[in-house]
Amino acid sequence: MSDNKPSATRRQFLGGAALAAGAAATGKLVHAQAADPLITELQPWQQFLGPGVDAAPYGMPSPFESHVVRRNVPWLTADSVSSVNFTPLHEMEGIITPNGLAFERHHGGVAEIDPADHRLMINGLVDTQMVFTMQDLMRFPRENRTYFLECAANSGMEWRGAQLNGCQFTHGMIHNVVYTGVPLRLLLEEAGVQTNGTWLLAEGADASAMTRSIPMEKCLDDCLVATHMNGERLRPEQGYPLRLVVPGWEGNMWVKWLRRLEVGDQPWHHREETSKYTDLLANGDARRFTWVMDAKSVITNPSPQAPILHGPGPTVLTGVAWSGRGTIPRVDVTLDGGMNWHQARMSGPSFDKSMHRFYFEFDWDGSELLLQSRAHDSTGYVQPTKDQLREIRGENSIYHNNGIQTWLVRENGESENVEVG
Ligand code: MTE
Ligand code: CO
């Protein structure tokens, strides 16, 4: 463009078109001014050529999105090697977690492994012990499936009351990814599991050598040995070059940097599983081996990190829901702390053991709101309140908190994490 001043006709045309189209489509939503300089004046980015195609061989998000990152809570863990960070749920739409935003949970940092040097071994109660290279694995039939991974400790800080201010921190130990992988069943069949082989020990190649026992029934059902996430190779943080996918079950069983599978006739005794991955009940008993993640949901917008900035009027509420037992056919939302419930609108693909997206559009009158969402899964299970959970589990639990989350939205549009009695 040679002239950096738009002609009178161009200015009239643009201004008029913006108003007419906006008004027709959305009525009272439009705040456009007839002479908004951002539409009537030529902008710098219209006047110069931009960078060419090879400026970023691996593309990155716009610099204006640089705030959309995983974050951690420094006081939660002593160091970043055995630590966790959180997915920015309040900045996301749809159901897929972009690879760079998938939360990380490591017990011994990220192992850096050249796939040429990676091996997967199957030993124990099998007819033939086997060692696979990555190339060997790529010769098995593979499948594509979308699953959520939720750490059993997600929302664990919230058992005793509202703690962390933002859904990224209260609910962000979850990601939802399209995996490409070989069904674990095919590899086990290749090795020939013996009839007394009822358990599988999965071991990671990282310094923590994370080991987990998984019942053989689950292994032969829907587990994958995954090489890809969202169409590209696994990220190092997510277990490159190989990770176990254990659909619907707690994240700690999804062993990353997977190097060995041992078939046995009983579960192994894991330091972590007996001491940490146990839910203490109100009566002092412990609930062990609670692997399936129950239905859960959270409103991501508005939320403490995502205030309402536009004032009263048409407002879009959105959030995510998931269940380790199936799909989410329905989510209810309330604006008044549970006095009135409304059925939300589900939008996007509905996959088994995957995240689902819901919306609820409403006309905000500018008064205080107490927002909650309540997921129903395909088994008929309904997400409980935190008090209902506490009645069964007491207040000293850490894991498996799937209670209903409440956000208080103030008249100025800001919100905070609260509990309603
Ligand atoms: N696998 C190995 N080898 N080492 C680990 O530290 N952490 C586990 C699991 N698999 C872990 C592992 C835990 S507790 C969780 S919640 C998930 O990986 C986290 O997966 P992510 O880092 O992809 O979010
Ligand atoms: Co975990």
Tab-separated table of C-alpha atoms and ligand atoms in Angstrom:
chain	number	residue	atom	x	y	z
A	1	MET	CA	0.000	0.000	0.000
A	2	SER	CA	1.642	3.263	-1.115
A	3	ASP	CA	-0.671	5.767	0.571
A	4	ASN	CA	-0.759	5.643	4.361
A	5	LYS	CA	-3.866	7.870	4.607
A	6	PRO	CA	-7.084	6.090	3.684
A	7	SER	CA	-9.253	7.876	1.182
A	8	ALA	CA	-12.535	9.387	2.267
A	9	THR	CA	-14.510	6.684	0.520
A	10	ARG	CA	-12.459	3.924	2.138
A	11	ARG	CA	-12.927	5.490	5.579
A	12	GLN	CA	-16.691	5.836	5.121
A	13	PHE	CA	-17.019	2.356	3.800
A	14	LEU	CA	-15.083	0.721	6.657
A	15	GLY	CA	-16.781	2.712	9.402
A	16	GLY	CA	-20.230	2.129	7.986
A	17	ALA	CA	-19.710	-1.562	7.350
A	18	ALA	CA	-18.447	-2.245	10.859
A	19	LEU	CA	-21.454	-0.618	12.457
A	20	ALA	CA	-24.042	-2.208	10.200
A	21	ALA	CA	-22.662	-5.746	10.416
A	22	GLY	CA	-22.087	-5.534	14.161
A	23	ALA	CA	-25.518	-4.146	14.915
A	24	ALA	CA	-27.304	-6.697	12.763
A	25	ALA	CA	-25.478	-9.645	14.283
A	26	THR	CA	-25.476	-8.807	17.967
A	27	GLY	CA	-27.800	-5.868	18.718
A	28	LYS	CA	-26.993	-4.501	22.157
A	29	LEU	CA	-23.505	-6.026	22.232
A	30	VAL	CA	-22.085	-3.361	19.924
A	31	HIS	CA	-20.013	-0.557	21.408
A	32	ALA	CA	-18.560	0.527	18.084
A	33	GLN	CA	-18.104	4.207	17.348
A	34	ALA	CA	-18.652	5.309	13.790
A	35	ALA	CA	-15.157	6.817	13.721
A	36	ASP	CA	-13.044	4.303	15.664
A	37	PRO	CA	-9.507	5.109	14.413
A	38	LEU	CA	-8.550	1.443	14.698
A	39	ILE	CA	-10.912	0.753	11.833
A	40	THR	CA	-10.881	4.047	9.919
A	41	GLU	CA	-7.091	4.687	9.984
A	42	LEU	CA	-4.405	2.586	8.358
A	43	GLN	CA	-2.405	0.788	11.062
A	44	PRO	CA	1.394	0.180	11.060
A	45	TRP	CA	0.972	-3.548	10.413
A	46	GLN	CA	-0.950	-2.751	7.241
A	47	GLN	CA	1.821	-0.589	5.868
A	48	PHE	CA	4.891	-2.832	6.036
A	49	LEU	CA	5.629	-6.335	4.896
A	50	GLY	CA	5.802	-8.837	7.740
A	51	PRO	CA	8.384	-11.585	8.342
A	52	GLY	CA	8.513	-14.289	5.665
A	53	VAL	CA	7.631	-17.962	5.960
A	54	ASP	CA	10.852	-19.188	7.564
A	55	ALA	CA	10.978	-16.674	10.414
A	56	ALA	CA	9.913	-19.402	12.858
A	57	PRO	CA	10.575	-22.953	11.588
A	58	TYR	CA	8.746	-24.221	14.662
A	59	GLY	CA	5.903	-21.753	15.171
A	60	MET	CA	5.177	-20.080	18.478
A	61	PRO	CA	2.075	-18.260	19.770
A	62	SER	CA	1.691	-14.516	19.228
A	63	PRO	CA	3.838	-12.396	21.587
A	64	PHE	CA	0.546	-10.908	22.790
A	65	GLU	CA	-0.212	-14.321	24.323
A	66	SER	CA	3.007	-14.529	26.343
A	67	HIS	CA	1.026	-14.560	29.611
A	68	VAL	CA	-0.540	-17.893	28.621
A	69	VAL	CA	1.906	-20.219	30.358
A	70	ARG	CA	2.136	-23.047	32.824
A	71	ARG	CA	2.680	-21.677	36.312
A	72	ASN	CA	3.705	-23.221	39.591
A	73	VAL	CA	3.052	-22.444	43.230
A	74	PRO	CA	6.600	-22.140	44.624
A	75	TRP	CA	5.681	-22.893	48.239
A	76	LEU	CA	3.989	-26.217	47.358
A	77	THR	CA	7.220	-28.170	46.815
A	78	ALA	CA	10.833	-27.783	47.986
A	79	ASP	CA	12.420	-27.717	44.514
A	80	SER	CA	11.451	-27.770	40.839
A	81	VAL	CA	12.955	-31.218	40.111
A	82	SER	CA	10.311	-33.014	42.165
A	83	SER	CA	7.494	-30.610	41.580
A	84	VAL	CA	4.429	-29.699	39.580
A	85	ASN	CA	3.161	-26.840	37.463
A	86	PHE	CA	-0.368	-26.124	36.270
A	87	THR	CA	-2.237	-25.897	32.963
A	88	PRO	CA	-3.714	-22.399	32.369
A	89	LEU	CA	-7.294	-23.638	32.001
A	90	HIS	CA	-8.703	-20.087	32.119
A	91	GLU	CA	-6.858	-19.192	28.884
A	92	MET	CA	-8.023	-22.168	26.864
A	93	GLU	CA	-10.986	-23.065	24.671
A	94	GLY	CA	-12.193	-26.309	23.128
A	95	ILE	CA	-11.033	-29.578	24.644
A	96	ILE	CA	-7.396	-30.057	23.556
A	97	THR	CA	-4.462	-28.936	25.686
A	98	PRO	CA	-1.700	-27.532	23.457
A	99	ASN	CA	1.527	-29.452	24.061
A	100	GLY	CA	3.417	-26.474	25.449
A	101	LEU	CA	0.709	-25.856	28.073
A	102	ALA	CA	0.287	-29.405	29.409
A	103	PHE	CA	1.061	-29.364	33.152
A	104	GLU	CA	4.161	-31.249	34.284
A	105	ARG	CA	4.640	-33.494	37.277
A	106	HIS	CA	8.093	-34.969	37.750
A	107	HIS	CA	9.617	-36.850	40.665
A	108	GLY	CA	13.178	-36.684	39.333
A	109	GLY	CA	13.170	-33.997	36.670
A	110	VAL	CA	12.878	-34.498	32.897
A	111	ALA	CA	14.940	-37.366	31.442
A	112	GLU	CA	16.661	-36.429	28.181
A	113	ILE	CA	16.631	-39.531	25.978
A	114	ASP	CA	17.766	-40.041	22.385
A	115	PRO	CA	15.087	-42.320	20.887
A	116	ALA	CA	17.837	-44.312	19.174
A	117	ASP	CA	19.030	-45.301	22.667
A	118	HIS	CA	15.608	-46.011	24.101
A	119	ARG	CA	14.408	-49.569	24.739
A	120	LEU	CA	11.213	-51.075	26.122
A	121	MET	CA	11.615	-54.400	27.904
A	122	ILE	CA	8.884	-56.899	28.787
A	123	ASN	CA	9.878	-59.483	31.392
A	124	GLY	CA	8.433	-61.549	34.252
A	125	LEU	CA	5.621	-64.049	33.745
A	126	VAL	CA	5.763	-64.095	29.941
A	127	ASP	CA	6.545	-66.854	27.435
A	128	THR	CA	9.234	-64.745	25.722
A	129	GLN	CA	11.091	-61.834	27.325
A	130	MET	CA	11.376	-59.037	24.809
A	131	VAL	CA	13.238	-55.807	24.185
A	132	PHE	CA	11.777	-53.364	21.654
A	133	THR	CA	13.502	-50.445	19.952
A	134	MET	CA	11.399	-47.433	18.980
A	135	GLN	CA	11.528	-48.696	15.401
A	136	ASP	CA	10.183	-52.080	16.504
A	137	LEU	CA	7.275	-50.357	18.226
A	138	MET	CA	6.394	-48.359	15.119
A	139	ARG	CA	5.744	-51.660	13.276
A	140	PHE	CA	2.751	-52.489	15.498
A	141	PRO	CA	-0.709	-51.214	14.536
A	142	ARG	CA	-1.351	-47.912	16.316
A	143	GLU	CA	-4.457	-46.002	17.402
A	144	ASN	CA	-5.470	-42.394	18.019
A	145	ARG	CA	-7.486	-41.603	21.128
A	146	THR	CA	-8.197	-38.498	23.197
A	147	TYR	CA	-7.872	-38.771	26.970
A	148	PHE	CA	-7.518	-36.531	29.991
A	149	LEU	CA	-4.710	-37.117	32.479
A	150	GLU	CA	-5.471	-35.809	35.965
A	151	CYS	CA	-3.013	-36.033	38.861
A	152	ALA	CA	-4.672	-37.612	41.903
A	153	ALA	CA	-3.505	-34.540	43.852
A	154	ASN	CA	-5.432	-32.089	41.636
A	155	SER	CA	-7.531	-29.820	43.925
A	156	GLY	CA	-5.778	-31.489	46.872
A	157	MET	CA	-5.054	-28.119	48.505
A	158	GLU	CA	-8.790	-27.387	48.662
A	159	TRP	CA	-9.891	-30.123	51.080
A	160	ARG	CA	-9.972	-27.903	54.161
A	161	GLY	CA	-11.416	-24.864	52.462
A	162	ALA	CA	-10.854	-22.432	49.601
A	163	GLN	CA	-7.092	-21.979	49.148
A	164	LEU	CA	-5.709	-21.069	45.764
A	165	ASN	CA	-7.016	-18.179	43.716
A	166	GLY	CA	-7.511	-19.397	40.183
A	167	CYS	CA	-8.684	-22.495	38.339
A	168	GLN	CA	-5.141	-22.909	36.982
A	169	PHE	CA	-4.007	-23.689	40.541
A	170	THR	CA	-7.135	-25.396	41.917
A	171	HIS	CA	-7.785	-27.568	38.838
A	172	GLY	CA	-4.775	-27.262	36.504
A	173	MET	CA	-3.130	-30.628	37.211
A	174	ILE	CA	-4.934	-31.946	34.153
A	175	HIS	CA	-4.335	-32.055	30.428
A	176	ASN	CA	-6.317	-33.493	27.538
A	177	VAL	CA	-4.423	-34.798	24.559
A	178	VAL	CA	-4.880	-36.874	21.393
A	179	TYR	CA	-2.480	-39.794	21.840
A	180	THR	CA	-1.069	-41.986	19.108
A	181	GLY	CA	0.126	-45.273	20.471
A	182	VAL	CA	0.279	-49.038	20.281
A	183	PRO	CA	-2.369	-50.834	22.350
A	184	LEU	CA	-0.502	-52.334	25.323
A	185	ARG	CA	-2.497	-55.518	24.713
A	186	LEU	CA	-0.672	-56.105	21.401
A	187	LEU	CA	2.774	-55.925	23.040
A	188	LEU	CA	1.713	-58.209	25.887
A	189	GLU	CA	0.262	-60.688	23.395
A	190	GLU	CA	3.553	-60.628	21.499
A	191	ALA	CA	5.418	-61.600	24.690
A	192	GLY	CA	2.713	-64.071	25.733
A	193	VAL	CA	1.377	-63.323	29.231
A	194	GLN	CA	1.213	-66.472	31.358
A	195	THR	CA	-2.095	-67.401	33.008
A	196	ASN	CA	-0.932	-66.340	36.486
A	197	GLY	CA	0.172	-62.924	35.163
A	198	THR	CA	-2.433	-60.728	36.848
A	199	TRP	CA	-0.398	-57.563	37.470
A	200	LEU	CA	1.942	-55.397	35.458
A	201	LEU	CA	4.765	-53.279	36.867
A	202	ALA	CA	5.548	-50.267	34.688
A	203	GLU	CA	8.909	-48.550	35.170
A	204	GLY	CA	10.201	-45.211	33.898
A	205	ALA	CA	13.748	-44.446	32.729
A	206	ASP	CA	14.016	-41.186	34.718
A	207	ALA	CA	16.075	-40.769	37.875
A	208	SER	CA	12.986	-41.415	40.029
A	209	ALA	CA	12.482	-44.779	38.222
A	210	MET	CA	8.805	-44.294	38.878
A	211	THR	CA	7.292	-47.767	39.201
A	212	ARG	CA	3.569	-48.522	39.290
A	213	SER	CA	1.490	-51.718	39.539
A	214	ILE	CA	-1.480	-51.991	37.205
A	215	PRO	CA	-4.033	-54.833	37.133
A	216	MET	CA	-3.660	-56.928	33.968
A	217	GLU	CA	-7.352	-56.474	33.188
A	218	LYS	CA	-6.824	-52.721	32.668
A	219	CYS	CA	-3.637	-53.312	30.644
A	220	LEU	CA	-5.497	-55.572	28.212
A	221	ASP	CA	-8.469	-53.200	28.022
A	222	ASP	CA	-7.605	-49.684	26.814
A	223	CYS	CA	-3.999	-48.802	27.793
A	224	LEU	CA	-1.670	-47.432	25.116
A	225	VAL	CA	2.091	-47.205	24.798
A	226	ALA	CA	2.151	-43.726	23.290
A	227	THR	CA	4.723	-42.106	21.043
A	228	HIS	CA	2.817	-38.985	19.955
A	229	MET	CA	0.654	-36.289	21.517
A	230	ASN	CA	-1.557	-33.975	19.463
A	231	GLY	CA	0.042	-35.146	16.230
A	232	GLU	CA	3.701	-34.652	17.136
A	233	ARG	CA	6.183	-36.664	19.164
A	234	LEU	CA	5.683	-36.582	22.920
A	235	ARG	CA	7.300	-33.587	24.560
A	236	PRO	CA	10.310	-34.366	26.804
A	237	GLU	CA	8.227	-33.184	29.779
A	238	GLN	CA	5.535	-35.733	28.915
A	239	GLY	CA	7.863	-38.737	28.668
A	240	TYR	CA	9.577	-38.574	25.251
A	241	PRO	CA	10.000	-40.928	23.537
A	242	LEU	CA	7.503	-43.320	25.198
A	243	ARG	CA	4.779	-43.074	27.834
A	244	LEU	CA	2.113	-45.312	29.226
A	245	VAL	CA	-1.479	-44.092	28.817
A	246	VAL	CA	-3.907	-45.455	31.426
A	247	PRO	CA	-7.256	-43.912	30.395
A	248	GLY	CA	-9.479	-42.532	33.165
A	249	TRP	CA	-7.046	-43.557	35.913
A	250	GLU	CA	-4.978	-41.264	38.137
A	251	GLY	CA	-1.963	-39.615	36.548
A	252	ASN	CA	0.755	-41.282	38.620
A	253	MET	CA	0.159	-44.578	36.790
A	254	TRP	CA	0.848	-43.006	33.387
A	255	VAL	CA	4.563	-43.827	33.567
A	256	LYS	CA	6.708	-41.495	31.448
A	257	TRP	CA	9.972	-42.427	29.694
A	258	LEU	CA	8.582	-45.979	29.829
A	259	ARG	CA	11.431	-48.546	29.764
A	260	ARG	CA	10.185	-51.767	31.371
A	261	LEU	CA	7.005	-53.769	31.860
A	262	GLU	CA	7.193	-56.702	34.261
A	263	VAL	CA	4.356	-59.204	34.467
A	264	GLY	CA	3.704	-60.560	37.970
A	265	ASP	CA	1.066	-62.360	40.018
A	266	GLN	CA	0.545	-59.663	42.665
A	267	PRO	CA	0.913	-55.885	43.044
A	268	TRP	CA	4.376	-54.621	43.946
A	269	HIS	CA	4.748	-52.635	47.159
A	270	HIS	CA	5.511	-49.090	46.216
A	271	ARG	CA	6.800	-46.639	48.710
A	272	GLU	CA	4.566	-43.946	47.254
A	273	GLU	CA	1.451	-45.978	46.759
A	274	THR	CA	1.266	-47.212	50.345
A	275	SER	CA	2.188	-43.931	51.995
A	276	LYS	CA	0.942	-41.212	49.673
A	277	TYR	CA	-1.478	-42.505	47.074
A	278	THR	CA	-4.002	-43.455	49.683
A	279	ASP	CA	-7.166	-41.629	50.681
A	280	LEU	CA	-7.726	-41.305	54.399
A	281	LEU	CA	-11.387	-41.696	55.364
A	282	ALA	CA	-13.196	-39.806	58.122
A	283	ASN	CA	-13.196	-42.899	60.360
A	284	GLY	CA	-9.386	-43.209	60.053
A	285	ASP	CA	-9.455	-46.083	57.571
A	286	ALA	CA	-7.482	-45.692	54.380
A	287	ARG	CA	-8.934	-46.035	50.926
A	288	ARG	CA	-6.243	-47.762	48.817
A	289	PHE	CA	-6.038	-48.406	45.126
A	290	THR	CA	-8.588	-45.791	44.158
A	291	TRP	CA	-7.439	-45.407	40.607
A	292	VAL	CA	-10.425	-44.175	38.616
A	293	MET	CA	-10.913	-40.408	38.482
A	294	ASP	CA	-14.527	-39.546	39.304
A	295	ALA	CA	-16.541	-36.972	37.339
A	296	LYS	CA	-15.491	-33.387	37.949
A	297	SER	CA	-15.941	-29.949	36.394
A	298	VAL	CA	-14.821	-26.357	36.847
A	299	ILE	CA	-15.891	-22.996	35.468
A	300	THR	CA	-12.814	-21.530	33.781
A	301	ASN	CA	-14.345	-18.152	32.806
A	302	PRO	CA	-15.177	-16.114	34.721
A	303	SER	CA	-12.766	-17.146	37.477
A	304	PRO	CA	-10.202	-15.379	39.709
A	305	GLN	CA	-7.607	-15.149	36.912
A	306	ALA	CA	-10.286	-14.254	34.343
A	307	PRO	CA	-12.460	-11.414	35.679
A	308	ILE	CA	-15.463	-10.045	33.776
A	309	LEU	CA	-14.037	-6.927	32.139
A	310	HIS	CA	-17.010	-5.825	30.044
A	311	GLY	CA	-19.542	-4.926	32.744
A	312	PRO	CA	-23.206	-5.956	32.910
A	313	GLY	CA	-25.030	-7.360	29.894
A	314	PRO	CA	-24.477	-10.407	27.696
A	315	THR	CA	-21.889	-12.663	29.351
A	316	VAL	CA	-20.395	-15.982	28.295
A	317	LEU	CA	-19.608	-18.496	31.023
A	318	THR	CA	-17.525	-21.512	30.080
A	319	GLY	CA	-15.751	-24.459	31.654
A	320	VAL	CA	-14.590	-28.038	31.340
A	321	ALA	CA	-15.791	-31.382	32.693
A	322	TRP	CA	-14.455	-34.937	32.601
A	323	SER	CA	-14.962	-38.427	34.015
A	324	GLY	CA	-12.715	-41.471	34.217
A	325	ARG	CA	-15.797	-43.644	33.779
A	326	GLY	CA	-17.166	-42.380	30.458
A	327	THR	CA	-18.440	-39.246	28.766
A	328	ILE	CA	-20.113	-36.100	30.138
A	329	PRO	CA	-23.591	-35.799	28.613
A	330	ARG	CA	-24.599	-32.942	30.918
A	331	VAL	CA	-23.279	-30.110	33.094
A	332	ASP	CA	-25.466	-27.848	35.268
A	333	VAL	CA	-24.423	-24.358	36.318
A	334	THR	CA	-25.742	-22.042	39.003
A	335	LEU	CA	-25.208	-18.294	39.341
A	336	ASP	CA	-26.569	-18.101	42.900
A	337	GLY	CA	-24.667	-20.725	44.881
A	338	GLY	CA	-27.009	-23.596	44.084
A	339	MET	CA	-30.480	-22.084	44.533
A	340	ASN	CA	-31.244	-22.303	40.807
A	341	TRP	CA	-29.508	-24.675	38.406
A	342	HIS	CA	-29.457	-24.297	34.614
A	343	GLN	CA	-28.399	-26.866	32.067
A	344	ALA	CA	-25.243	-25.751	30.275
A	345	ARG	CA	-24.680	-26.162	26.535
A	346	MET	CA	-22.115	-28.823	25.638
A	347	SER	CA	-19.973	-27.931	22.616
A	348	GLY	CA	-17.234	-29.911	20.919
A	349	PRO	CA	-16.412	-33.579	20.553
A	350	SER	CA	-17.569	-35.920	23.315
A	351	PHE	CA	-15.038	-38.707	23.783
A	352	ASP	CA	-14.867	-41.406	26.433
A	353	LYS	CA	-12.547	-40.403	29.345
A	354	SER	CA	-11.816	-37.061	27.683
A	355	MET	CA	-12.393	-33.446	28.634
A	356	HIS	CA	-15.682	-31.860	27.556
A	357	ARG	CA	-16.428	-28.160	27.013
A	358	PHE	CA	-19.567	-26.415	28.244
A	359	TYR	CA	-21.013	-22.909	27.869
A	360	PHE	CA	-23.761	-20.912	29.537
A	361	GLU	CA	-24.707	-17.520	28.084
A	362	PHE	CA	-26.571	-15.143	30.378
A	363	ASP	CA	-27.449	-11.488	30.841
A	364	TRP	CA	-25.450	-10.318	33.872
A	365	ASP	CA	-27.311	-7.683	35.905
A	366	GLY	CA	-24.069	-6.580	37.568
A	367	SER	CA	-24.848	-8.039	40.983
A	368	GLU	CA	-22.720	-10.527	42.924
A	369	LEU	CA	-22.665	-14.096	41.611
A	370	LEU	CA	-21.830	-17.426	43.221
A	371	LEU	CA	-20.827	-19.611	40.291
A	372	GLN	CA	-20.726	-23.402	40.416
A	373	SER	CA	-20.780	-26.209	37.883
A	374	ARG	CA	-21.907	-29.796	38.425
A	375	ALA	CA	-20.979	-32.610	36.026
A	376	HIS	CA	-23.116	-35.664	35.255
A	377	ASP	CA	-21.284	-38.571	33.646
A	378	SER	CA	-22.582	-41.288	31.338
A	379	THR	CA	-22.936	-43.747	34.250
A	380	GLY	CA	-25.458	-41.392	35.919
A	381	TYR	CA	-22.957	-40.292	38.609
A	382	VAL	CA	-23.347	-36.643	39.675
A	383	GLN	CA	-20.391	-34.563	40.913
A	384	PRO	CA	-20.732	-34.136	44.723
A	385	THR	CA	-20.364	-31.001	46.826
A	386	LYS	CA	-17.181	-30.636	48.878
A	387	ASP	CA	-19.236	-31.140	52.049
A	388	GLN	CA	-20.676	-34.393	50.729
A	389	LEU	CA	-17.119	-35.590	50.053
A	390	ARG	CA	-15.918	-34.516	53.499
A	391	GLU	CA	-18.708	-36.499	55.162
A	392	ILE	CA	-17.194	-39.647	53.697
A	393	ARG	CA	-13.512	-38.783	53.619
A	394	GLY	CA	-13.026	-36.254	56.405
A	395	GLU	CA	-10.721	-33.254	56.040
A	396	ASN	CA	-7.335	-34.954	56.067
A	397	SER	CA	-7.476	-36.316	52.542
A	398	ILE	CA	-5.155	-35.049	49.852
A	399	TYR	CA	-6.125	-37.043	46.808
A	400	HIS	CA	-9.236	-37.383	44.653
A	401	ASN	CA	-11.029	-34.151	45.488
A	402	ASN	CA	-13.738	-33.886	42.816
A	403	GLY	CA	-16.050	-31.607	44.821
A	404	ILE	CA	-17.996	-28.717	43.289
A	405	GLN	CA	-15.938	-25.492	43.006
A	406	THR	CA	-17.419	-22.067	43.833
A	407	TRP	CA	-16.289	-18.670	42.496
A	408	LEU	CA	-17.662	-15.469	44.027
A	409	VAL	CA	-17.936	-12.808	41.313
A	410	ARG	CA	-18.088	-9.258	42.693
A	411	GLU	CA	-19.946	-6.302	41.190
A	412	ASN	CA	-16.692	-5.036	39.640
A	413	GLY	CA	-16.310	-8.353	37.774
A	414	GLU	CA	-13.403	-9.647	39.873
A	415	SER	CA	-13.777	-13.029	41.474
A	416	GLU	CA	-12.311	-15.228	44.180
A	417	ASN	CA	-12.253	-18.794	45.414
A	418	VAL	CA	-14.890	-19.306	48.152
A	419	GLU	CA	-17.007	-22.037	49.664
A	420	VAL	CA	-20.723	-21.839	50.309
A	421	GLY	CA	-22.217	-23.810	53.193
B	1	MTE	N1	6.476	-41.089	35.240
B	1	MTE	C1	7.784	-40.991	35.552
B	1	MTE	N2	8.662	-41.796	34.944
B	1	MTE	N3	8.219	-40.089	36.474
B	1	MTE	C2	7.347	-39.247	37.122
B	1	MTE	O1	7.779	-38.438	37.941
B	1	MTE	N4	4.966	-38.590	37.461
B	1	MTE	C3	3.628	-39.168	37.470
B	1	MTE	C4	3.218	-39.628	36.077
B	1	MTE	N5	4.268	-40.407	35.477
B	1	MTE	C5	5.945	-39.346	36.823
B	1	MTE	C6	5.557	-40.288	35.834
B	1	MTE	C7	2.573	-38.273	37.969
B	1	MTE	S1	2.353	-38.176	39.664
B	1	MTE	C8	1.692	-37.658	37.132
B	1	MTE	S2	0.396	-36.767	37.730
B	1	MTE	C9	1.861	-37.711	35.667
B	1	MTE	O2	2.983	-38.502	35.274
B	1	MTE	C10	2.054	-36.316	35.137
B	1	MTE	O3	2.141	-36.333	33.746
B	1	MTE	P1	2.548	-35.011	32.968
B	1	MTE	O4	3.911	-34.590	33.427
B	1	MTE	O5	2.438	-35.330	31.526
B	1	MTE	O6	1.547	-33.957	33.360
B	2	CO	CO	0.415	-37.108	39.931
